Amino acid sequence: MRDVCIIGLGQTPIGELWDTSLRQLAYQALTAAVADAGIDRPEALFVGNMLASRLSDQAQLGALLADTCGWRGIEAATVEAACASGGAAFQAGVRAVASGMADVVAVCGVEKMTEATSHEVTSGLATAADADYEVAHGITFVALNALLMQRYMHEYQVPHEAFCEFSLNAHKNAVNNPNAMFRKSISPEIYAKAPVIAPPINLYDSSPICDGAAALILAPLEVARDLGVDPIRVKASASATDCLNLDDRRDLLSLDAARASAQKAYAQAGLGPGDVDVFEVHDAFSIMTALSLEAAGFAEPGTATHLAREGAIAIDGSVPISTMGGLKARGHPVGATGVYELADLVTQLRGQAGQNQVPDAAIGMTQNIGGTGATVVTHILTRE
Amino acid sequence: MRDVCIIGLGQTPIGELWDTSLRQLAYQALTAAVADAGIDRPEALFVGNMLASRLSDQAQLGALLADTCGWRGIEAATVEAACASGGAAFQAGVRAVASGMADVVAVCGVEKMTEATSHEVTSGLATAADADYEVAHGITFVALNALLMQRYMHEYQVPHEAFCEFSLNAHKNAVNNPNAMFRKSISPEIYAKAPVIAPPINLYDSSPICDGAAALILAPLEVARDLGVDPIRVKASASATDCLNLDDRRDLLSLDAARASAQKAYAQAGLGPGDVDVFEVHDAFSIMTALSLEAAGFAEPGTATHLAREGAIAIDGSVPISTMGGLKARGHPVGATGVYELADLVTQLRGQAGQNQVPDAAIGMTQNIGGTGATVVTHILTRE
């Protein structure tokens, strides 16, 4: 098994990009990534996408986007694991390189969500849940997260306002990210007065419906050195699953798949949570931020909001999260998100995060969560 | 890179399986496959599926099916490349083992097509084509294949009846396959009188809308030996792409992706078409059979129907194809088809094909085609 590195990065700004189609988004991110890597074309392309089949009537994105980029002929496929599609596609790319089957591989997460009706998007997102045991009864994906948040608040006696700091931190960090959707700070007052979407989840507990694409180029260490680029090492690539339906979970608040995938990743890298300088968390909802921080070992069960209150999640804290705005404020184009998380982490490890730079960031982790925790993909990256 | 083997096989009969749901289909195939391999559970699961998101409102099949099989926690994801999804998922499985990231890996192709309206299925299949440049103008997936067949007949002056033998051969072979959808022979008269679907494609030039699941278990050679099973070796795993839209192809009749993926596979295995004892072809439409046979090097351009006429494609011929009925008569549950092709080939290489056994079958090839040739995945398997 060969050591795998990230040698190129490209991304589009995230937003309601009415004038940019699905293939144009991917084209922009992918061509920027190959230019950044200084290569002509990859040998293979793995696409992370969840909703194109429903919202854009388009399957087979692998071949489509390879051709769009002028790389007709290369190997390509799409990898899907709901909101963890980007992380799962990246893992497929890592394996293609690690196994020696390809040298230079591109991974692109892309999602175009704003060209459909709200009903179509809500129904599409609900496919991340169990169609027979959850969605058939009328529950939406937001409502499933609301059940988790309500349970958390009850079980640990945590008030709703305790989650506020997660949103404040994400919005504050998005201000300096030119690719972020919401480049504005919010205050505790704004959070407290936000409209409730599915109680107790309010507008600022939720990430937005949006469009975007991010891309990374992978290569073995020796190729990276030949190219003279400053590679970022992939030290761990691990995933784990749980049941989709919440009613059958061992413990509603433990996110077993997040725990298992983090533990596998720590074992692969020979590291622990104390070694991680940056953690790009899957903050699709503020309850997911708390559950992921706890499952990954950064906080004891029920105490993640303490980390936030104490400032540990800030850029200069002990566990900086959502450093470029996170899903909450950078944006959450669902199938692309896992690649955006990795892109933000690469930006940190390269020391290119500007005002949001985590000092001396050398080891970072991402956790990309599908559904309410059914598929979780964890990656650990290091500065070489 | 480790040598990869197939150590277990399971499949459901293909048909209009009204009483079996998507997850039940996969459960039956996967539990049969692990029982066949003599293992408890795999470490990872890769699912090949195209249409569940649209037709069953269900994404994230990896986690769902792992849990359904009682394997909660293992790594899992879905791989999609339209009708080549099964082959692409198998390739992901091969890499997970080859790279050393997992030892025992399951691959399942599954599709549930009959619980939707004809309109929903037709629209779903059309997502394999280019939504903007083809489908927006009203063309269906059958009609795209009809354009290819018409061009072939015109270019090479081949009459429609010359394609008859492909269907006759497939139907004849399906009679002895208990898992086949259409276990009945047809005659040239029946073929000639069949209703036309999209001229010149008639009912017997087309594969059926159906349900089914097939599963394979992969392991490195040393694990296979420890288990005492008779492994089938994966000697080549290669894919290539082309543009989705026919109007932009270099040559409408050359199937460049099929040619490139076959050539890569031959190079990996150190073999050529003359070495192949069985070829499980992607006979979704009889024109695809002809184009794939030519692209893979079994016939010169324009001459594939000669192979059929001369009996070369029969069980005792020089290039036996569709040996268990093929997509035409065994059935074509689209995202599952690539795994069924591999399952049929494993059956041949194990010498378990009964009355359809190709004598001394030692080297076999499958070609799984997405869309009208936009993604093509080729595998070469050998008896150890």
XYZ file of C-alpha atoms in Angstrom, chain B:
384
model
C -0.964 -4.604 -4.448
C -2.438 -7.917 -3.387
C -3.971 -10.606 -5.588
C -7.746 -10.534 -5.250
C -10.127 -13.498 -5.471
C -13.839 -14.159 -5.504
C -14.695 -16.603 -2.728
C -18.482 -16.394 -2.505
C -21.513 -15.913 -4.725
C -25.223 -15.331 -4.119
C -28.078 -14.174 -6.303
C -31.837 -13.910 -6.400
C -33.894 -15.052 -9.349
C -34.638 -12.068 -11.608
C -38.216 -11.102 -12.359
C -41.156 -8.938 -11.417
C -40.750 -9.707 -7.739
C -43.802 -7.977 -6.277
C -43.433 -9.603 -2.880
C -39.749 -8.730 -2.383
C -38.537 -5.250 -1.424
C -35.252 -3.599 -2.335
C -33.636 -4.466 0.979
C -35.009 -8.020 0.934
C -33.504 -8.622 -2.506
C -30.084 -7.481 -1.324
C -30.414 -9.442 1.911
C -31.112 -12.673 0.026
C -28.154 -12.244 -2.322
C -25.695 -11.095 0.356
C -26.539 -13.733 2.957
C -26.308 -16.423 0.268
C -22.902 -15.074 -0.763
C -21.400 -15.070 2.736
C -22.787 -18.559 3.348
C -21.207 -19.687 0.074
C -17.867 -18.197 1.161
C -18.126 -19.732 4.622
C -17.607 -16.428 6.432
C -19.645 -14.634 9.097
C -19.547 -11.073 7.816
C -17.492 -8.918 5.479
C -15.450 -5.905 6.624
C -16.883 -3.658 3.939
C -19.796 -3.547 1.506
C -19.972 -1.813 -1.871
C -23.398 -1.534 -3.448
C -24.021 -1.115 -7.168
C -27.316 0.650 -7.748
C -28.689 3.201 -10.190
C -32.334 3.942 -9.448
C -33.208 3.491 -5.757
C -33.014 7.217 -5.072
C -35.709 7.893 -7.698
C -37.798 4.710 -7.682
C -37.635 3.767 -3.980
C -36.891 7.199 -2.456
C -33.888 5.584 -0.784
C -30.272 6.757 -0.790
C -27.411 5.569 1.400
C -27.955 1.903 0.459
C -24.509 0.957 1.760
C -25.365 1.544 5.414
C -28.962 0.388 4.948
C -28.046 -2.974 3.457
C -25.137 -3.588 5.849
C -27.579 -3.131 8.721
C -30.261 -5.246 7.015
C -27.769 -8.119 6.815
C -26.873 -7.783 10.510
C -23.468 -6.261 9.762
C -24.072 -2.915 11.443
C -20.882 -0.940 11.777
C -18.925 -2.151 8.762
C -17.759 0.271 6.097
C -20.234 0.703 3.233
C -20.982 2.938 0.248
C -22.855 2.946 -3.049
C -21.116 3.221 -6.419
C -23.028 4.495 -9.436
C -22.210 4.579 -13.129
C -25.703 4.113 -14.619
C -26.063 0.546 -16.009
C -22.348 -0.014 -15.215
C -22.936 0.546 -11.486
C -22.489 -3.140 -10.636
C -19.138 -3.383 -12.386
C -17.968 -0.111 -10.845
C -18.977 -1.296 -7.352
C -17.060 -4.528 -7.910
C -14.024 -2.489 -8.918
C -14.299 -0.500 -5.658
C -14.361 -3.807 -3.795
C -11.314 -5.089 -5.672
C -9.400 -1.957 -4.689
C -10.373 -2.143 -1.044
C -8.830 -5.628 -0.943
C -5.915 -4.915 -3.285
C -4.862 -1.863 -1.272
C -4.835 -3.871 1.962
C -7.460 -1.636 3.581
C -9.799 -4.597 4.020
C -9.560 -8.354 3.773
C -13.049 -9.666 3.203
C -15.303 -7.395 1.156
C -18.850 -7.870 -0.151
C -20.169 -6.386 -3.363
C -23.884 -6.321 -4.075
C -25.673 -5.163 -7.187
C -29.351 -4.520 -6.537
C -32.204 -2.889 -8.432
C -35.946 -2.709 -7.778
C -37.627 -1.398 -10.911
C -41.139 -2.838 -10.898
C -42.688 -0.834 -8.075
C -42.836 2.324 -10.161
C -44.885 3.476 -13.128
C -43.582 2.990 -16.678
C -43.111 6.735 -16.886
C -40.981 6.773 -13.731
C -38.846 3.882 -15.002
C -38.419 5.419 -18.455
C -37.445 8.774 -16.923
C -35.125 7.010 -14.514
C -33.320 5.085 -17.244
C -32.985 8.308 -19.226
C -30.754 9.737 -16.474
C -28.046 7.515 -18.003
C -28.074 9.859 -20.993
C -27.133 13.548 -21.100
C -29.976 15.457 -19.417
C -29.172 18.732 -21.158
C -28.089 17.625 -24.618
C -30.180 14.490 -25.165
C -33.070 13.941 -22.764
C -34.224 17.575 -22.787
C -35.135 17.054 -26.433
C -37.464 14.192 -25.584
C -35.446 11.133 -26.556
C -35.673 7.991 -24.434
C -32.872 5.562 -23.648
C -34.316 2.934 -26.035
C -34.488 5.524 -28.796
C -30.786 6.369 -28.338
C -29.945 2.701 -28.837
C -32.273 2.657 -31.846
C -30.230 5.458 -33.431
C -27.096 3.354 -32.981
C -28.739 0.250 -34.449
C -30.062 2.172 -37.441
C -26.629 3.648 -38.086
C -25.006 0.207 -37.804
C -27.478 -1.340 -40.273
C -26.932 1.531 -42.707
C -23.149 1.760 -42.373
C -22.418 -1.959 -42.658
C -25.473 -2.907 -44.747
C -26.559 -5.423 -42.099
C -30.251 -6.411 -42.186
C -32.297 -6.375 -38.981
C -32.760 -10.159 -39.014
C -28.980 -10.608 -38.684
C -29.300 -9.623 -34.997
C -31.789 -12.423 -34.368
C -29.163 -14.976 -33.304
C -28.088 -12.862 -30.310
C -31.614 -13.098 -28.889
C -32.057 -16.752 -29.790
C -28.786 -17.639 -28.081
C -29.640 -15.687 -24.915
C -33.131 -17.156 -24.633
C -31.874 -20.675 -25.295
C -29.280 -20.348 -22.514
C -31.810 -18.893 -20.080
C -33.928 -22.059 -20.228
C -31.455 -23.894 -17.995
C -30.825 -21.003 -15.583
C -33.190 -21.170 -12.595
C -32.441 -17.492 -11.859
C -33.375 -16.269 -15.338
C -36.486 -14.179 -15.960
C -37.452 -15.656 -19.352
C -36.824 -19.404 -19.356
C -38.145 -20.019 -22.834
C -36.632 -20.375 -26.263
C -37.698 -18.174 -29.135
C -37.654 -18.856 -32.891
C -36.598 -16.649 -35.802
C -40.309 -16.320 -36.639
C -41.124 -15.013 -33.175
C -38.228 -12.531 -33.426
C -39.343 -11.354 -36.867
C -42.924 -10.759 -35.748
C -42.105 -9.040 -32.441
C -43.629 -5.612 -31.818
C -41.295 -2.739 -32.621
C -40.466 -0.511 -29.635
C -38.304 2.147 -31.269
C -37.489 1.303 -34.888
C -35.500 -0.788 -35.659
C -35.406 -2.130 -32.046
C -38.093 -4.713 -31.360
C -39.171 -6.470 -28.181
C -36.546 -9.195 -28.588
C -33.751 -6.725 -29.227
C -34.402 -5.343 -25.720
C -33.807 -6.476 -22.172
C -36.618 -6.388 -19.599
C -37.527 -4.051 -16.716
C -37.075 -6.239 -13.633
C -35.927 -6.714 -10.033
C -32.944 -8.621 -8.738
C -29.810 -8.686 -6.633
C -26.490 -10.493 -6.977
C -23.570 -10.507 -4.542
C -19.936 -11.576 -4.523
C -17.406 -11.893 -1.713
C -13.817 -10.786 -2.336
C -10.677 -11.673 -0.400
C -6.927 -11.756 -0.929
C -5.543 -15.029 -2.256
C -4.019 -16.042 1.085
C -7.319 -15.633 2.923
C -9.069 -17.698 0.254
C -6.525 -20.465 0.773
C -6.949 -20.314 4.566
C -10.692 -20.728 4.093
C -10.099 -23.743 1.875
C -12.355 -22.412 -0.875
C -11.684 -22.733 -4.567
C -10.963 -19.116 -5.467
C -11.620 -17.400 -8.777
C -8.885 -14.869 -9.503
C -9.533 -11.276 -10.522
C -6.832 -10.850 -13.164
C -7.963 -7.471 -14.494
C -10.259 -4.658 -13.408
C -10.390 -1.729 -15.808
C -12.743 1.029 -16.759
C -12.879 3.878 -19.226
C -15.305 6.601 -20.224
C -16.660 8.464 -23.230
C -19.034 11.405 -23.561
C -22.619 10.589 -22.609
C -24.177 12.281 -25.618
C -24.049 10.401 -28.923
C -23.789 13.569 -31.023
C -20.295 14.221 -29.704
C -18.815 10.728 -30.187
C -15.666 10.360 -32.260
C -17.320 7.511 -34.160
C -20.877 6.436 -33.371
C -20.134 2.750 -33.898
C -16.737 2.328 -32.269
C -17.620 2.427 -28.512
C -14.256 3.940 -27.625
C -14.725 3.397 -23.868
C -15.428 -0.306 -24.407
C -12.338 -0.592 -26.575
C -10.130 1.288 -24.089
C -11.360 -0.600 -21.049
C -10.911 -3.967 -22.816
C -7.393 -3.027 -23.878
C -6.482 -1.946 -20.345
C -7.877 -5.211 -19.015
C -5.964 -7.315 -21.552
C -2.772 -5.467 -20.623
C -3.348 -6.031 -16.892
C -3.976 -9.737 -17.390
C -1.319 -10.249 -20.052
C -3.974 -11.831 -22.257
C -5.836 -11.127 -25.480
C -9.307 -11.824 -26.854
C -8.087 -15.139 -28.242
C -7.449 -16.376 -24.697
C -10.984 -15.724 -23.455
C -13.142 -18.850 -23.040
C -16.362 -17.065 -22.008
C -17.436 -13.457 -22.591
C -20.369 -12.164 -20.572
C -21.455 -9.341 -22.834
C -23.682 -6.365 -21.933
C -26.596 -7.314 -24.211
C -29.022 -4.655 -22.966
C -29.945 -4.206 -26.633
C -28.799 -6.456 -29.471
C -26.928 -3.512 -31.013
C -24.875 -3.258 -27.781
C -23.963 -6.943 -28.121
C -22.571 -6.303 -31.580
C -20.724 -3.123 -30.635
C -19.228 -4.650 -27.477
C -18.043 -7.790 -29.311
C -16.321 -5.575 -31.854
C -14.855 -3.105 -29.343
C -13.483 -5.932 -27.203
C -11.673 -7.412 -30.180
C -13.775 -10.512 -30.828
C -14.927 -9.338 -34.257
C -13.902 -6.771 -36.828
C -16.141 -3.679 -37.072
C -19.393 -4.569 -38.805
C -18.927 -8.333 -38.489
C -20.279 -9.253 -35.037
C -23.452 -10.721 -36.510
C -21.287 -13.097 -38.557
C -19.986 -14.556 -35.276
C -23.586 -15.162 -34.279
C -24.548 -16.693 -37.629
C -21.562 -19.052 -37.549
C -22.424 -20.316 -34.067
C -19.336 -18.840 -32.411
C -21.420 -17.273 -29.618
C -22.995 -20.591 -28.546
C -21.901 -22.554 -25.473
C -19.696 -24.776 -27.672
C -18.538 -21.900 -29.879
C -15.294 -19.981 -29.851
C -16.718 -16.936 -28.003
C -19.672 -18.101 -25.895
C -21.731 -15.100 -24.747
C -24.799 -14.610 -22.510
C -24.181 -18.137 -21.277
C -26.818 -17.996 -18.536
C -29.249 -15.904 -20.572
C -27.542 -12.525 -20.534
C -29.272 -9.219 -19.890
C -31.755 -10.161 -22.614
C -33.242 -13.299 -21.039
C -31.636 -13.730 -17.611
C -32.716 -10.122 -17.025
C -31.320 -6.597 -16.629
C -31.949 -5.073 -13.189
C -29.769 -2.175 -14.263
C -27.554 -1.378 -11.272
C -27.250 -5.078 -10.455
C -26.339 -6.262 -13.948
C -22.572 -5.873 -13.661
C -22.559 -8.162 -10.634
C -24.852 -10.700 -12.345
C -22.441 -10.808 -15.301
C -19.594 -11.570 -12.903
C -21.735 -14.103 -11.029
C -22.531 -15.952 -14.266
C -18.863 -15.973 -15.158
C -17.901 -17.321 -11.720
C -20.500 -20.062 -12.207
C -18.810 -20.991 -15.494
C -15.275 -20.878 -14.102
C -16.310 -23.018 -11.133
C -17.759 -25.569 -13.547
C -21.228 -25.170 -12.001
C -23.130 -24.087 -15.096
C -24.820 -27.466 -15.605
C -26.208 -27.960 -19.098
C -24.818 -24.534 -20.041
C -21.266 -25.324 -18.967
C -18.629 -24.046 -21.371
C -16.157 -26.956 -21.641
C -12.862 -26.292 -19.834
C -13.729 -22.666 -19.096
C -10.605 -21.250 -17.447
C -10.460 -17.597 -18.530
C -13.478 -15.323 -18.754
C -14.308 -11.699 -19.315
C -17.229 -9.402 -18.504
C -18.013 -6.029 -19.975
C -20.511 -3.819 -18.158
C -21.716 -0.760 -20.079
C -23.222 2.416 -18.628
C -25.481 4.498 -20.830
C -24.892 4.109 -24.553
C -21.220 3.414 -23.846
C -20.193 6.329 -21.610
C -18.797 4.190 -18.765
C -17.456 0.722 -19.516
C -16.025 -1.603 -16.881
C -14.173 -4.737 -17.993
C -13.131 -7.591 -15.720
C -11.093 -10.685 -16.495
C -11.428 -13.637 -14.124
C -9.544 -16.912 -14.169
C -9.797 -20.282 -12.494
C -6.878 -20.264 -10.139
